[in-house]
mmCIF file of C-alpha atoms in Angstrom:
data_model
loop_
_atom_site.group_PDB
_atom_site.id
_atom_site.type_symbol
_atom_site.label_atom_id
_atom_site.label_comp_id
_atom_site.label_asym_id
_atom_site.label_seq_id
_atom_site.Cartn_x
_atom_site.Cartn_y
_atom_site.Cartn_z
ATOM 1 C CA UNK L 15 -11.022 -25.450 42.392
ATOM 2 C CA UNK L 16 -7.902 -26.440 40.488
ATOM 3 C CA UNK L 17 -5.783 -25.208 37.955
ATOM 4 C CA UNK L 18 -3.308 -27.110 35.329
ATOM 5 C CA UNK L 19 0.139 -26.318 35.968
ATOM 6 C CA UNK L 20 2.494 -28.313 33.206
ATOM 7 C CA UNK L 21 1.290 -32.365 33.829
ATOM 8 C CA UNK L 22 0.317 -31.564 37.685
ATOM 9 C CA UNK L 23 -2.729 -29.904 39.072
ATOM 10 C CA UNK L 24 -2.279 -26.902 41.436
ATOM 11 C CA UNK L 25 -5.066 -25.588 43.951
ATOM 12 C CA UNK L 26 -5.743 -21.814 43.374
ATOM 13 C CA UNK L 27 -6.379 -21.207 47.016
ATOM 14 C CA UNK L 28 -3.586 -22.435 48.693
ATOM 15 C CA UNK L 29 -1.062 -22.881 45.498
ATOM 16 C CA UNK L 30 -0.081 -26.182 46.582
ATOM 17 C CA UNK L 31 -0.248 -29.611 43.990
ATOM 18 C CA UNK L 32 -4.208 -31.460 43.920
ATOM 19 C CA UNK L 33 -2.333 -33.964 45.974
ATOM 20 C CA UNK L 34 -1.083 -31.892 48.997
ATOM 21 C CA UNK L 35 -3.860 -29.352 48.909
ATOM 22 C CA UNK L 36 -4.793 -28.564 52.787
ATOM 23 C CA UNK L 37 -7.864 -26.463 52.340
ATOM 24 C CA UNK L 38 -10.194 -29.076 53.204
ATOM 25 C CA UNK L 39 -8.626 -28.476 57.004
ATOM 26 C CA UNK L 40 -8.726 -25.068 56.893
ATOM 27 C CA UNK L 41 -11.840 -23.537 59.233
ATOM 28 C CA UNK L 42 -12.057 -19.669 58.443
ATOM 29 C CA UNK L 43 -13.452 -16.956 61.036
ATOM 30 C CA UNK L 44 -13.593 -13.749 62.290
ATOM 31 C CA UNK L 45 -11.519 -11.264 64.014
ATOM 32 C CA UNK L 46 -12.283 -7.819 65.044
ATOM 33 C CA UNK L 47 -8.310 -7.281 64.602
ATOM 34 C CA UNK L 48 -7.266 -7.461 61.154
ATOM 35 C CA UNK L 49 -3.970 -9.311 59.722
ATOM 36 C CA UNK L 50 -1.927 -8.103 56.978
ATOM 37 C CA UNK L 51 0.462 -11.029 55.649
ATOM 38 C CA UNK L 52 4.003 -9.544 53.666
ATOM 39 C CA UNK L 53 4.887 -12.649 51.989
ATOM 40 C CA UNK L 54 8.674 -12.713 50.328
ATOM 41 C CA UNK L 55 8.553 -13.864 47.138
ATOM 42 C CA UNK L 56 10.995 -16.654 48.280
ATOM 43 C CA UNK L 57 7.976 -18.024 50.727
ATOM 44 C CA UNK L 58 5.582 -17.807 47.351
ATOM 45 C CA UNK L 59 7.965 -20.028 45.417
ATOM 46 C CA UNK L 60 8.125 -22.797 48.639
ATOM 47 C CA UNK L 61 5.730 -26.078 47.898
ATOM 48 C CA UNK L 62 6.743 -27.462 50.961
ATOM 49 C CA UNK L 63 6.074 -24.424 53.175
ATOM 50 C CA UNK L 64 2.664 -22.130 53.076
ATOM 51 C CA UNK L 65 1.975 -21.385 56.680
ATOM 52 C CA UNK L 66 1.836 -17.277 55.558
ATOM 53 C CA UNK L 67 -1.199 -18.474 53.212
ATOM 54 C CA UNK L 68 -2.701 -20.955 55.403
ATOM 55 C CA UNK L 69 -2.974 -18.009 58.041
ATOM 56 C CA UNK L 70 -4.713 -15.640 55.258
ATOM 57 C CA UNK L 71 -7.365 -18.132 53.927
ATOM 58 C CA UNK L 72 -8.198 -19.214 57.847
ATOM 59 C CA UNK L 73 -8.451 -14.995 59.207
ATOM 60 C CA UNK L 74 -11.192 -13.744 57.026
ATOM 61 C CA UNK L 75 -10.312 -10.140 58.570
ATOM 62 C CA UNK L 76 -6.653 -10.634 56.454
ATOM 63 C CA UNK L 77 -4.940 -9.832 53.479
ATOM 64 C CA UNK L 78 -2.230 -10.876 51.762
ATOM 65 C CA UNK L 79 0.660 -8.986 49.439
ATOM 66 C CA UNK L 80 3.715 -10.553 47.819
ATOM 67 C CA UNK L 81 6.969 -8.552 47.349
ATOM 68 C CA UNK L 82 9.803 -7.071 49.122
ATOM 69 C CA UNK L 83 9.455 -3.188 49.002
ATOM 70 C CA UNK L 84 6.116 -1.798 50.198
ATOM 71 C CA UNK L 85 6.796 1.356 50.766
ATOM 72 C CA UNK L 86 4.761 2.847 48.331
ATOM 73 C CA UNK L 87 2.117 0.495 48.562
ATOM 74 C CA UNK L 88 -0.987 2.311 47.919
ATOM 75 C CA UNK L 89 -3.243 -0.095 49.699
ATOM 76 C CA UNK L 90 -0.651 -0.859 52.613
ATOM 77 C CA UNK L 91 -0.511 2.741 53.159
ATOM 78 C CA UNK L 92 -3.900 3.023 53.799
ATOM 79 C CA UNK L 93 -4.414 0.479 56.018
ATOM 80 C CA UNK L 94 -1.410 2.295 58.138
ATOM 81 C CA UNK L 95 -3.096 5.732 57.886
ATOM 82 C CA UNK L 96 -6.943 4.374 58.780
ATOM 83 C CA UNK L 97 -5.431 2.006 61.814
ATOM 84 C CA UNK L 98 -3.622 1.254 64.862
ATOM 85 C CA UNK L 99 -0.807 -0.397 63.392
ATOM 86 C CA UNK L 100 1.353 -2.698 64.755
ATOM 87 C CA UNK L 101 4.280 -5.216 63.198
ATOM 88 C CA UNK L 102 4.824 -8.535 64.747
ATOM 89 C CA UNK L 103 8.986 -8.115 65.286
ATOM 90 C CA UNK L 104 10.708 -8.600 68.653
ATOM 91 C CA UNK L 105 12.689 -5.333 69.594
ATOM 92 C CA UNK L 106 13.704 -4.400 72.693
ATOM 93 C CA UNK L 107 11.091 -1.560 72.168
ATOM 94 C CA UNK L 108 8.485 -3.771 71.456
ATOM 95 C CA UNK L 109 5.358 -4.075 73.165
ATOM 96 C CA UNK L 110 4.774 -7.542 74.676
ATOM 97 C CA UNK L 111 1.682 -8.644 74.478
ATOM 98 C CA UNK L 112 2.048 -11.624 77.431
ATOM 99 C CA UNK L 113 2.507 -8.351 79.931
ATOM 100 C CA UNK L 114 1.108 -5.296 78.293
ATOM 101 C CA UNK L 115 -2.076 -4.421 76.653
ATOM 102 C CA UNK L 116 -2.985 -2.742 73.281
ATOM 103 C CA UNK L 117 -4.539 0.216 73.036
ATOM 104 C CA UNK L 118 -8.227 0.034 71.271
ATOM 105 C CA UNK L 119 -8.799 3.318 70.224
ATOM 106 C CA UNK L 120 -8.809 2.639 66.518
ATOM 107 C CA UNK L 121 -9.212 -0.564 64.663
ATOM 108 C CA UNK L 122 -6.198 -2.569 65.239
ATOM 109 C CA UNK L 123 -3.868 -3.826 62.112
ATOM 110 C CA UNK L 124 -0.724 -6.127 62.576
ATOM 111 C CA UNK L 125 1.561 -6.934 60.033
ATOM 112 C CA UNK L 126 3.291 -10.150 59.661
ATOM 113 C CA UNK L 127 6.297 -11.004 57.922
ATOM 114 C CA UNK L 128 6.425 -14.308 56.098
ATOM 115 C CA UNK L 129 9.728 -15.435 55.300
ATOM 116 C CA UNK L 130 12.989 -16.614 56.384
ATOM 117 C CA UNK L 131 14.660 -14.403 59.274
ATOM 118 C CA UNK L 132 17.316 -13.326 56.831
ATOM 119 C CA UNK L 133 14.304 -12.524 54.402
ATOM 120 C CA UNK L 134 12.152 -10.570 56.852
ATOM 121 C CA UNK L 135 15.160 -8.001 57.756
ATOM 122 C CA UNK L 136 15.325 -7.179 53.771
ATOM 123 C CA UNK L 137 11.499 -6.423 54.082
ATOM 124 C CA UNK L 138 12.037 -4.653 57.113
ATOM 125 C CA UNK L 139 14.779 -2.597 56.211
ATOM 126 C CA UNK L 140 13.546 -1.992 52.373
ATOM 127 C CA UNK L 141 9.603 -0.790 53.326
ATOM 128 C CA UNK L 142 10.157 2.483 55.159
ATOM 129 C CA UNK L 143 6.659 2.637 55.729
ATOM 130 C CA UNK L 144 6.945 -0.464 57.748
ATOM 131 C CA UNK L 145 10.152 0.780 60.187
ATOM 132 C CA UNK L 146 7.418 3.140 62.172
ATOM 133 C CA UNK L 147 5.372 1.116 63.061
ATOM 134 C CA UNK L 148 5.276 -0.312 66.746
ATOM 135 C CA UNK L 149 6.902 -3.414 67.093
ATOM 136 C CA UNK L 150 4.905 -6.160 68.771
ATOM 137 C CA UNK L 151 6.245 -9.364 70.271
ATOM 138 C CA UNK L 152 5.056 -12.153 73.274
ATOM 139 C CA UNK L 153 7.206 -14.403 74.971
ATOM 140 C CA UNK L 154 7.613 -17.610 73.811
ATOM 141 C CA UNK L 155 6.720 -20.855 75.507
ATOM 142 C CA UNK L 156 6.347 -23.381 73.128
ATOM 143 C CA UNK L 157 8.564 -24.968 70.919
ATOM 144 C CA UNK L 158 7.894 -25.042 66.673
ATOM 145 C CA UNK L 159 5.960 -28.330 65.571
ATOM 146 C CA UNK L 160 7.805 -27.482 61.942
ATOM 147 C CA UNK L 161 9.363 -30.614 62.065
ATOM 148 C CA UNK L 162 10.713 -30.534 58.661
ATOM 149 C CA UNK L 163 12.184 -27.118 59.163
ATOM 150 C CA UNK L 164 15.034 -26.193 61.301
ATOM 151 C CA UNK L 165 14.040 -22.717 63.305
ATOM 152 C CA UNK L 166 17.186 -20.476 64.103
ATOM 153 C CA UNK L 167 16.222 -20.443 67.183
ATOM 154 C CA UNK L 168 14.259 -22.475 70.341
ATOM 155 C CA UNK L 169 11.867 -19.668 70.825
ATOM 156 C CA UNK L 170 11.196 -19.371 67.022
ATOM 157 C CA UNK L 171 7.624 -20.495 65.467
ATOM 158 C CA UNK L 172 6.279 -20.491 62.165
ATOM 159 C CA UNK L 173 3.935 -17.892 61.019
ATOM 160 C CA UNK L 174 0.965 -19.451 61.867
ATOM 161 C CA UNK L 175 1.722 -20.547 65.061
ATOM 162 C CA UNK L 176 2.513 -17.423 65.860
ATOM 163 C CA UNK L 177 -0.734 -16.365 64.886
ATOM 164 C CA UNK L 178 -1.896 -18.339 67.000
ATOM 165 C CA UNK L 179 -0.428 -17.179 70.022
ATOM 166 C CA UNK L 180 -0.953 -13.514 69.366
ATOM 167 C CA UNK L 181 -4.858 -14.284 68.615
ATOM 168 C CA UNK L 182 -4.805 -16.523 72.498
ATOM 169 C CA UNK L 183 -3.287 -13.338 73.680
ATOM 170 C CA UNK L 184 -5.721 -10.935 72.098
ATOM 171 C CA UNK L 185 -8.417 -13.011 73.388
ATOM 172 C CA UNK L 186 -7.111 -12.786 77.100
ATOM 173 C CA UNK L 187 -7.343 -9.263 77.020
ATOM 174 C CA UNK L 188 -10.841 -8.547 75.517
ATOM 175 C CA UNK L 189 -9.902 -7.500 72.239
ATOM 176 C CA UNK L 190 -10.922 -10.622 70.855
ATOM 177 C CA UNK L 191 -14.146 -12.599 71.094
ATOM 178 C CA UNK L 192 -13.029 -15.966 69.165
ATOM 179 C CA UNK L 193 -14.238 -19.609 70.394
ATOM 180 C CA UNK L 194 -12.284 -22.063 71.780
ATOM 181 C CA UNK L 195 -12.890 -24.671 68.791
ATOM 182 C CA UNK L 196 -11.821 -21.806 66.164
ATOM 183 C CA UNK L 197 -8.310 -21.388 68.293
ATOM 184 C CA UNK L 198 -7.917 -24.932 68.352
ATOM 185 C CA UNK L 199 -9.074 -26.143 64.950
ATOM 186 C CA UNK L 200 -6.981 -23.262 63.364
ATOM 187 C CA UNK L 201 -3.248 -25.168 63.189
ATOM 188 C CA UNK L 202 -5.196 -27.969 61.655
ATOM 189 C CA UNK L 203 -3.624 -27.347 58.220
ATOM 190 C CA UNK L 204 -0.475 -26.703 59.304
ATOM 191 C CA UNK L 205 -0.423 -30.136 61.214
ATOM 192 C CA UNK L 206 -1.620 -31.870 58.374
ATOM 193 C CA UNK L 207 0.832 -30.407 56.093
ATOM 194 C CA UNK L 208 3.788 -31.589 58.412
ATOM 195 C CA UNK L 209 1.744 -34.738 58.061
ATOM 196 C CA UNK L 210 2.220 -35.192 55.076
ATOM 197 C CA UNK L 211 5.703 -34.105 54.386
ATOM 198 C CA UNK L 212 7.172 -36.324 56.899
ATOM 199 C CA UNK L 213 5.515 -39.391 54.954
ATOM 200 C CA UNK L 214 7.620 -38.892 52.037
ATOM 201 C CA UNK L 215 10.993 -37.962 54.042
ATOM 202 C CA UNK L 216 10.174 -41.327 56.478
ATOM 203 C CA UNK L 217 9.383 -43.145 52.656
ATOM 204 C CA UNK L 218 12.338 -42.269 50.619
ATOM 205 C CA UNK L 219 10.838 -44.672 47.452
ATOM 206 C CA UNK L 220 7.639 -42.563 46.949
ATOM 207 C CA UNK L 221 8.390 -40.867 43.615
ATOM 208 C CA UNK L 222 7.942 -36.737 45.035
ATOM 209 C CA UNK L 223 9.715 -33.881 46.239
ATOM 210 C CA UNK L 224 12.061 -35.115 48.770
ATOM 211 C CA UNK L 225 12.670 -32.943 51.991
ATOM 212 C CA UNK L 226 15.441 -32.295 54.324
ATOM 213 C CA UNK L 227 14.962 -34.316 57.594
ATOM 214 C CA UNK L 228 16.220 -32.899 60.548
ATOM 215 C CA UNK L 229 17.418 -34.795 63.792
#
């Protein structure tokens, strides 16, 4: 379904125009781990980016919340109090999922942080509720397919294909159950996106956004 935003049409689900809409790629499941997507209001604002929401509509065991300061976030607060909570943010304290396993002894919540580096320390530091959590990271071994976006670093991924790695993870160690086709189908929207983008930077006459090409 689509709504009317000024002369352009804009998809409800994924807030991207009619004509880069990527929910037709998007293959939803279940998790017995749930995801909890902070999204900075900077990331809501991006046309060209929307890896945060692709990873919501594809977990159906997700939500999603907009905003900077969460610390008194009724419904984030209960979610923290009702779980094992975890927050996907590399610290030398945090547990690595590639060599140690989680705990299952309550329903298992991780929070991800959808923004810019810079813009994930403000949410960090600003959402007290968030700084006691235990930090949760994996090491890296793939590079970012965000081809239209230069990562800070080698080891850094988007949010979804970070997703991604923690749900192979989860998977290796029993906590998860999900099929092979889900794992593999689920960057689907994020490659077509990328797709897509890199049509108009490699076609500089197409009348759209233009986007930042990066050698």
């Amino acid at each position: 379904m689509y709504t009317s935003q000024g002369d352009r049409q804009k998809c409800y689900k994924c807030y991207r125009p009619k004509s880069s809409c990527m929910c037709s790629y998007i293959k939803s499941f279940e998790t017995n781990t749930k995801f909890v997507i902070l999204m900075h209001p900077k990331e809501f604002k991006k046309t060209k980016n929307g890896t945060g929401r692709f990873t919501h509509l594809s977990l159906k065991n997700s939500e999603l919340f907009i905003g900077i300061d969460f610390t008194n976030h009724k419904r984030i607060n209960e979610i923290i109090s009702t779980c094992r909570a975890y927050i996907l943010y590399p610290s030398k304290d945090a547990i690595n999922l590639s060599t140690q396993k989680l705990s299952e002894s309550k329903e298992i919540v991780i929070f991800l942080i959808d923004s810019t580096w810079s813009c994930a320390s403000k949410i960090f530091t600003e959402s007290k509720n968030l700084q006691n959590l235990q930090h949760m990271s994996f090491d890296s071994t793939k590079l970012s397919q965000f081809k239209i976006k230069e990562q800070p670093k080698d080891y850094c991924l988007s949010t979804m294909e970070s997703t991604l790695t923690v749900l192979e993870l989860l998977n290796e160690q029993g906590i998860e159950n999900i099929q092979q086709r889900n794992l593999d189908d689920f960057l689907n929207p994020f490659h077509e996106m990328i797709k897509y983008q890199l049509k108009y930077v490699e076609n500089p006459e197409i009348n759209a956004v233009r986007f930042k090409k990066y050698n």
